[in-house]
CSV table of C-alpha atoms in Angstrom, one decimal:
chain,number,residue,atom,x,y,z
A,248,UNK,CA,133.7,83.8,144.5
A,249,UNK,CA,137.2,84.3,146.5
A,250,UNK,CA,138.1,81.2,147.9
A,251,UNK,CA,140.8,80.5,150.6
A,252,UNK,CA,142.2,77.3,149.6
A,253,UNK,CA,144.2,75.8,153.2
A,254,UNK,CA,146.2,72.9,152.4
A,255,UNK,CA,150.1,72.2,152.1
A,256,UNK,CA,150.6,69.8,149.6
A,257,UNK,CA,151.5,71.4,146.7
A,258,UNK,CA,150.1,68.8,143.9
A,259,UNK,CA,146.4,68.3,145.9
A,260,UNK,CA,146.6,72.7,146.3
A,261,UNK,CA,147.7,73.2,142.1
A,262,UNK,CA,144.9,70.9,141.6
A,263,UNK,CA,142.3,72.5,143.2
A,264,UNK,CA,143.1,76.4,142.6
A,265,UNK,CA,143.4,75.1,138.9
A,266,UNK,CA,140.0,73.9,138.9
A,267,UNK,CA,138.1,76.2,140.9
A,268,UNK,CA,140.2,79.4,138.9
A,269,UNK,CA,139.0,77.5,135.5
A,270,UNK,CA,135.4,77.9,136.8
A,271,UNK,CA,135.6,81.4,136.9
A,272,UNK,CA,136.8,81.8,140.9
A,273,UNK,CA,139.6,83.7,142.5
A,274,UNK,CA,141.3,81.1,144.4
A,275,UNK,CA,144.3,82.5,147.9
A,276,UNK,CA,146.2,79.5,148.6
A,277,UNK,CA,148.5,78.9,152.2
A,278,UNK,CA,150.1,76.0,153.2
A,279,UNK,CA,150.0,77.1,157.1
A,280,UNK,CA,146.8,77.1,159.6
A,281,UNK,CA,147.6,80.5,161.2
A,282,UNK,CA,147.9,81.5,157.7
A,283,UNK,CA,144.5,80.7,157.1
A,284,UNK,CA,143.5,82.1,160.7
A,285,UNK,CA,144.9,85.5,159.4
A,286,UNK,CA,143.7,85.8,156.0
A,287,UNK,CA,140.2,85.1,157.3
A,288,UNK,CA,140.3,87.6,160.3
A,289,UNK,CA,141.7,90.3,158.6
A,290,UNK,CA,140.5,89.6,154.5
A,291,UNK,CA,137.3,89.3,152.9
A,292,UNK,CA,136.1,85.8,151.2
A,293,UNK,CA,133.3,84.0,150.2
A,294,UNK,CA,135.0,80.4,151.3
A,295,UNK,CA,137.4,78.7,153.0
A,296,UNK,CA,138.2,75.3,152.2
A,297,UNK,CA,140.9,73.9,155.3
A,298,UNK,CA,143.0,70.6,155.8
A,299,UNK,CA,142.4,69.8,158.9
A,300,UNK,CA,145.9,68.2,159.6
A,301,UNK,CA,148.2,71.1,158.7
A,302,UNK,CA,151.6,73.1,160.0
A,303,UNK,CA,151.0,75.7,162.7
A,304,UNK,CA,147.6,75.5,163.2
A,305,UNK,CA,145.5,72.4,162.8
A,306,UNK,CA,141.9,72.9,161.1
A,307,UNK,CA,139.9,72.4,163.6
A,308,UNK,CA,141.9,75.1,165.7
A,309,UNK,CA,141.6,77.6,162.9
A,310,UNK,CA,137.5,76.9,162.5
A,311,UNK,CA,136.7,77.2,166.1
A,312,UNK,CA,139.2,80.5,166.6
A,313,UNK,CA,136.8,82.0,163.9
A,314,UNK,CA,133.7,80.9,165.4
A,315,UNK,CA,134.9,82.5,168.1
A,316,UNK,CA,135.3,85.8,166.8
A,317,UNK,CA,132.3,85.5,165.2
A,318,UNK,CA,133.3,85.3,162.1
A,319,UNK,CA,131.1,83.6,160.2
A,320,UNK,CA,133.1,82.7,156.9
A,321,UNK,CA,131.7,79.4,155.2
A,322,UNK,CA,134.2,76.3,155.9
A,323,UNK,CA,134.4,73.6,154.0
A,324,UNK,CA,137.0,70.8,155.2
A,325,UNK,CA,138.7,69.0,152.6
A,326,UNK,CA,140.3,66.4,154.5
A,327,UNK,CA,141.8,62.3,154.8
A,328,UNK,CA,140.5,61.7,158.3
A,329,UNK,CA,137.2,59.7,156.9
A,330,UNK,CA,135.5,58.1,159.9
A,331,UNK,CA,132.4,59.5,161.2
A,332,UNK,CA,133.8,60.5,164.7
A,333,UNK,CA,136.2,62.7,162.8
A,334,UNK,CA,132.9,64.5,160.5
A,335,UNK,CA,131.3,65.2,163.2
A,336,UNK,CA,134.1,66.7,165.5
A,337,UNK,CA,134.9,69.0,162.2
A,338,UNK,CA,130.9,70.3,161.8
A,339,UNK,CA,130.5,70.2,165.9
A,340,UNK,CA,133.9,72.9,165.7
A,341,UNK,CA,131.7,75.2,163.4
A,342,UNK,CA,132.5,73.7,159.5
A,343,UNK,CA,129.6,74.1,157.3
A,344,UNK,CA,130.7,70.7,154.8
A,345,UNK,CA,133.3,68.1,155.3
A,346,UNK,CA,134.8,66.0,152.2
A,347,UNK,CA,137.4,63.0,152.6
A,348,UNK,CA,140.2,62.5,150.3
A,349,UNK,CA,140.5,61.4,147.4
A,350,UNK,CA,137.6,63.1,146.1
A,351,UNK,CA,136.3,64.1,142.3
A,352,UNK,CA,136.8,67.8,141.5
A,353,UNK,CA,133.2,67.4,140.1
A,354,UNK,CA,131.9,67.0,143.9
A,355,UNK,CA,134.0,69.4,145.4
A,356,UNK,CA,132.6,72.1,143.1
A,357,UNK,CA,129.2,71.1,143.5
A,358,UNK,CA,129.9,71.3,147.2
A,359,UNK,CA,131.8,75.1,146.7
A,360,UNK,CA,127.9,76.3,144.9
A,361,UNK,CA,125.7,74.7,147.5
A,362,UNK,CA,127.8,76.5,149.7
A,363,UNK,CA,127.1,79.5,147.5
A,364,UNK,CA,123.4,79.2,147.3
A,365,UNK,CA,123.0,78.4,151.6
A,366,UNK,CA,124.8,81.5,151.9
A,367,UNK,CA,122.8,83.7,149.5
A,368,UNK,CA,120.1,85.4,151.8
A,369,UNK,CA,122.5,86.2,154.4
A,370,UNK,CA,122.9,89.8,155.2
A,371,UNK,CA,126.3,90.0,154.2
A,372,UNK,CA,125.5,88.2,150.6
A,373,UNK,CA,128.0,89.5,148.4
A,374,UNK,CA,126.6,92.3,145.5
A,375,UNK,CA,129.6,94.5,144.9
A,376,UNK,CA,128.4,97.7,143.1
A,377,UNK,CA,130.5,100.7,142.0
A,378,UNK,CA,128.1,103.8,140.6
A,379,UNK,CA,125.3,101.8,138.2
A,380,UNK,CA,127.3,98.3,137.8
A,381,UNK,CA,126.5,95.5,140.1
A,382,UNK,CA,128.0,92.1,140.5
A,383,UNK,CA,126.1,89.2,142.8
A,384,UNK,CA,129.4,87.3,143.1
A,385,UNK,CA,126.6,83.9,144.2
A,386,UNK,CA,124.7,84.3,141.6
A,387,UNK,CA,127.5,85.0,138.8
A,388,UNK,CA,125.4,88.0,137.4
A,389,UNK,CA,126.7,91.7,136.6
A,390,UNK,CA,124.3,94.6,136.0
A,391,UNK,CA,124.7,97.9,134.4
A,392,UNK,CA,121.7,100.2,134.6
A,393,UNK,CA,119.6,97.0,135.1
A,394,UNK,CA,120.8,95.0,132.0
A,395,UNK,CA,122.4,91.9,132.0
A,396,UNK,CA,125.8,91.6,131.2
A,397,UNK,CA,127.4,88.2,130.2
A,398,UNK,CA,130.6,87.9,131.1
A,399,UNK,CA,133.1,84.6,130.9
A,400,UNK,CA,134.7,83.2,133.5
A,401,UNK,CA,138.0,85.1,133.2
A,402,UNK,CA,136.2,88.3,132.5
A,403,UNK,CA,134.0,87.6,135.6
A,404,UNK,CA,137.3,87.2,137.6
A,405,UNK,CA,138.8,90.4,136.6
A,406,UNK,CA,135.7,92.2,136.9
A,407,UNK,CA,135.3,91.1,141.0
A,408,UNK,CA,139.0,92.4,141.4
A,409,UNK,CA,138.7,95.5,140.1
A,410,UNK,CA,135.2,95.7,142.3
A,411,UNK,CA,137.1,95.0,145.4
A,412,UNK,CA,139.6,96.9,145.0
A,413,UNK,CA,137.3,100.0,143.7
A,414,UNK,CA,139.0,103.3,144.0
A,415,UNK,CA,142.4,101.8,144.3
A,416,UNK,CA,145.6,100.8,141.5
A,417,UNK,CA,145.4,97.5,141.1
A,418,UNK,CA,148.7,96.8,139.0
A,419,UNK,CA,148.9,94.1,135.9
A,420,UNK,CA,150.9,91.8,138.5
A,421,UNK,CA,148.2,91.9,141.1
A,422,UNK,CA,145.8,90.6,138.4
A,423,UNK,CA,148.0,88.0,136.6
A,424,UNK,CA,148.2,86.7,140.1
A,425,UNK,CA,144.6,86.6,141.8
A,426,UNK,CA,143.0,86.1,138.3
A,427,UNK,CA,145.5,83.6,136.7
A,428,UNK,CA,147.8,82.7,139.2
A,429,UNK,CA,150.7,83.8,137.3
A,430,UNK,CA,153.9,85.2,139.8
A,431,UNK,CA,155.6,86.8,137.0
A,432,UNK,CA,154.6,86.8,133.4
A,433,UNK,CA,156.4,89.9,131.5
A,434,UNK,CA,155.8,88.9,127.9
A,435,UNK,CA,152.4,88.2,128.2
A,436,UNK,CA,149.1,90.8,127.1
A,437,UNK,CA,146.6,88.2,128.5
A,438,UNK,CA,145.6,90.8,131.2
A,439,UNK,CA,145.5,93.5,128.8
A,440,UNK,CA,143.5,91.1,125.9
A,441,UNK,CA,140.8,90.7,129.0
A,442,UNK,CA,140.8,94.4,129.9
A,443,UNK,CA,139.8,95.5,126.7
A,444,UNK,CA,137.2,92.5,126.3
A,445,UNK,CA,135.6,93.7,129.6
A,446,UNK,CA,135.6,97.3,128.6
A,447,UNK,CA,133.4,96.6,125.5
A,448,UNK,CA,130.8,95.3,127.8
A,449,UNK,CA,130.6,97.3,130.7
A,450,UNK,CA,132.0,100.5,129.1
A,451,UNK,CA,131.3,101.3,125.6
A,452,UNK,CA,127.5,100.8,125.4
A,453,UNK,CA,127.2,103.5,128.4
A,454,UNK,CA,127.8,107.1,128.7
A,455,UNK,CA,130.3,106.6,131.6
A,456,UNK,CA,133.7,104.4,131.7
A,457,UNK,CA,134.3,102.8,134.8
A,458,UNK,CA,137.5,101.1,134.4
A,459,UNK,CA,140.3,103.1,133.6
A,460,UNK,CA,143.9,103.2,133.0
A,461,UNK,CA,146.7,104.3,135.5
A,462,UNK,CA,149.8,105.1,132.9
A,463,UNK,CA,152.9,102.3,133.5
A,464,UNK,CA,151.4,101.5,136.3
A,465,UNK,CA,147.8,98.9,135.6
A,466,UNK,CA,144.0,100.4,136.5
A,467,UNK,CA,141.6,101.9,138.7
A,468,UNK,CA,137.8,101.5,138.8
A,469,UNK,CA,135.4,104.2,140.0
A,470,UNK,CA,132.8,106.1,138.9
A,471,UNK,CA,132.0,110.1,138.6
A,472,UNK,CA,134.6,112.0,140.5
């Protein structure tokens, strides 16, 4: 999934993009409300997870702008405010789940699937497909010409990237970041090590490459051209 992870303290926010990107998701962090009003009017994810007391915007604000324009992206607060007059003001505002801090990353994650699975037979459940490969990005699945392919966490990651950014470059720094959260890692060949992994399972058993290399410059996916 591709989270948007609203909060702006930076030990709770390293925390929780280290946990949810270790579990295989692609984790966006601000630290600012209209941030997180932005990114959600104007970028695609599969969950939002707001402070309700932040800079610029507070979370409440941010929810009910959204609800407003119909957008309909799942909310989950992650918040102090604890009584039960504060819960229900943040689901009355539009949130789909509200957790109080200090929580166990163990909850929040079970939280961040049941969110998954209530979402799943909405019409805008998200199956990215480029020519014959699928990927159900609730149900952690890819498909190639109807076989499963199992992927780990990492690969999964790389693999929704590439899918959402189908057609396009997407450069080695753009994946160390959104996949690893890396801002600048020159010595390292992770990304290229997880490249070639992927490409021996969605690639070499078929006729047809999909991923493929753009010279000094990172990869593109696509099909027949």
């Amino acid at each position: 999934m591709k989270i948007l992870l609203a909060e702006d303290d930076p030990k709770v926010a390293s925390f929780i993009t280290n946990g949810l990107s270790e579990n295989g998701h692609s984790v966006d962090h601000v630290t600012d409300g209209r941030e997180a009003l932005t990114y959600c009017l104007y970028n695609s994810c599969d969950l939002a997870i707001l402070d309700r007391m932040m800079p610029g915007m507070d979370g409440l604000s941010v929810v009910r702008a959204l609800r407003a324009a119909r957008n309909q992206t799942p909310v989950l607060f992650l918040t102090a405010l604890a009584d039960v007059s504060d819960r229900v003001e943040g689901l009355a505002a539009g949130a789909d789940d509200y957790l109080v801090k200090p929580f166990h990353f163990s909850e929040l994650l079970a939280r961040v699937v049941a969110l998954s699975r209530r979402h799943k037979d909405s019409p805008e459940a998200p199956v990215l497909i480029v020519h014959d490969l699928s990927l159900d990005l609730l149900a952690r699945t890819a498909r190639r010409q109807g076989q499963v392919i199992e992927l780990q966490s990492k690969e999964f990651a790389l693999l929704e990237v590439l899918m959402r950014n189908a057609g396009r470059v997407v450069t080695r720094t753009m994946l160390l970041e959104q996949v690893w959260n890396f801002n600048f890692e020159p010595n390292t060949t992770v990304v290229e090590t997880h490249v070639s992994r992927l490409r021996a399972k969605i690639d070499k058993p078929f006729d047809l490459p999909l991923i493929h290399t753009v010279r000094s410059t990172g990869y593109s996916m696509h099909g027949p051209r």
